[in-house]
Tab-separated table of C-alpha atoms in Angstrom:
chain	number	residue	atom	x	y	z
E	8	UNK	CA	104.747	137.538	71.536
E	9	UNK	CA	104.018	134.753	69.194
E	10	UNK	CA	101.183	132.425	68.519
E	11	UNK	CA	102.667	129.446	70.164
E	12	UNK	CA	103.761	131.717	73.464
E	13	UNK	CA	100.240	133.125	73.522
E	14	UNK	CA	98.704	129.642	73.021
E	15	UNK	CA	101.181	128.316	75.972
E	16	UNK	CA	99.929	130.814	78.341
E	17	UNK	CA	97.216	129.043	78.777
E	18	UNK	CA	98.522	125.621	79.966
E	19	UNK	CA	98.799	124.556	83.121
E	20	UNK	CA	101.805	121.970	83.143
E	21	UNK	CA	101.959	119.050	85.315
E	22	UNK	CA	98.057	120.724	86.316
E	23	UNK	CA	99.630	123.276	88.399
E	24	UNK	CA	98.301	126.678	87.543
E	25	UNK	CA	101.694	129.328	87.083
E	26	UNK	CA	104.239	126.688	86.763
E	27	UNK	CA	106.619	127.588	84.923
E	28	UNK	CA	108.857	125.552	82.208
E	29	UNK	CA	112.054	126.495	79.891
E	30	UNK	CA	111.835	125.430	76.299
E	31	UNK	CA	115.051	123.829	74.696
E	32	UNK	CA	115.230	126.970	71.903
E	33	UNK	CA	114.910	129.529	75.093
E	34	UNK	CA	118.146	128.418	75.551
E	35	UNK	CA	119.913	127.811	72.232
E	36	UNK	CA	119.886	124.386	72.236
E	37	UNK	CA	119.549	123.670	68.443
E	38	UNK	CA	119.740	119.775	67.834
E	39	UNK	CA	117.005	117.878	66.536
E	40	UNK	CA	114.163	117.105	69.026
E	41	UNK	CA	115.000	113.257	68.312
E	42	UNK	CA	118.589	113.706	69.661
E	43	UNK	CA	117.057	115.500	72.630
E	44	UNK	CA	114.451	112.618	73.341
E	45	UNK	CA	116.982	110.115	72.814
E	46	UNK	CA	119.865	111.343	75.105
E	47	UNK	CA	117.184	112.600	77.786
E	48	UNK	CA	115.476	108.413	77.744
E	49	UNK	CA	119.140	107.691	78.613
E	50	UNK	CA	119.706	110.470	81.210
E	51	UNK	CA	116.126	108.759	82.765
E	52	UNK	CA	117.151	105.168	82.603
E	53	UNK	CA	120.671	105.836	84.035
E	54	UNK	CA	119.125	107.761	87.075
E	55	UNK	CA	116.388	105.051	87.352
E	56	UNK	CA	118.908	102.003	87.614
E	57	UNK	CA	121.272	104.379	90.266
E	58	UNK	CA	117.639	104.542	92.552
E	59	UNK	CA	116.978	101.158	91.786
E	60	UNK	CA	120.496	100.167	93.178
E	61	UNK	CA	121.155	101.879	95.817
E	62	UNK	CA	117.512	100.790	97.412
E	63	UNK	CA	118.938	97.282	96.726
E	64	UNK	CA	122.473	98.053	97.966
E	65	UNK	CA	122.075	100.518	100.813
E	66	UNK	CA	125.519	101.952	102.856
């Protein structure tokens, strides 16, 4: 185990105690962390205006 695994042992994310959380190199994803905060502000903005939406546009 490394320093940053044995350091992250010790966080609770999101303040619950045992949560668990995957890290982008746990599963080979090897792009810079930019491209990954970039594409996932899009991913969040396109799911926010389909909510948005369909509250304004219900079937």
């Amino acid at each position: 185990m490394n320093e940053a695994e044995t350091r992250a042992e010790h966080i609770d994310p999101c303040g619950y105690v045992g949560l668990r959380v995957t890290q982008a190199c746990e599963l080979d994803i090897t792009v810079p962390i930019n491209e990954l905060q970039a594409e996932l502000k899009q991913n969040l903005i396109h799911g926010l205006q389909q909510h948005f939406e369909s509250k304004q546009h219900p079937k």
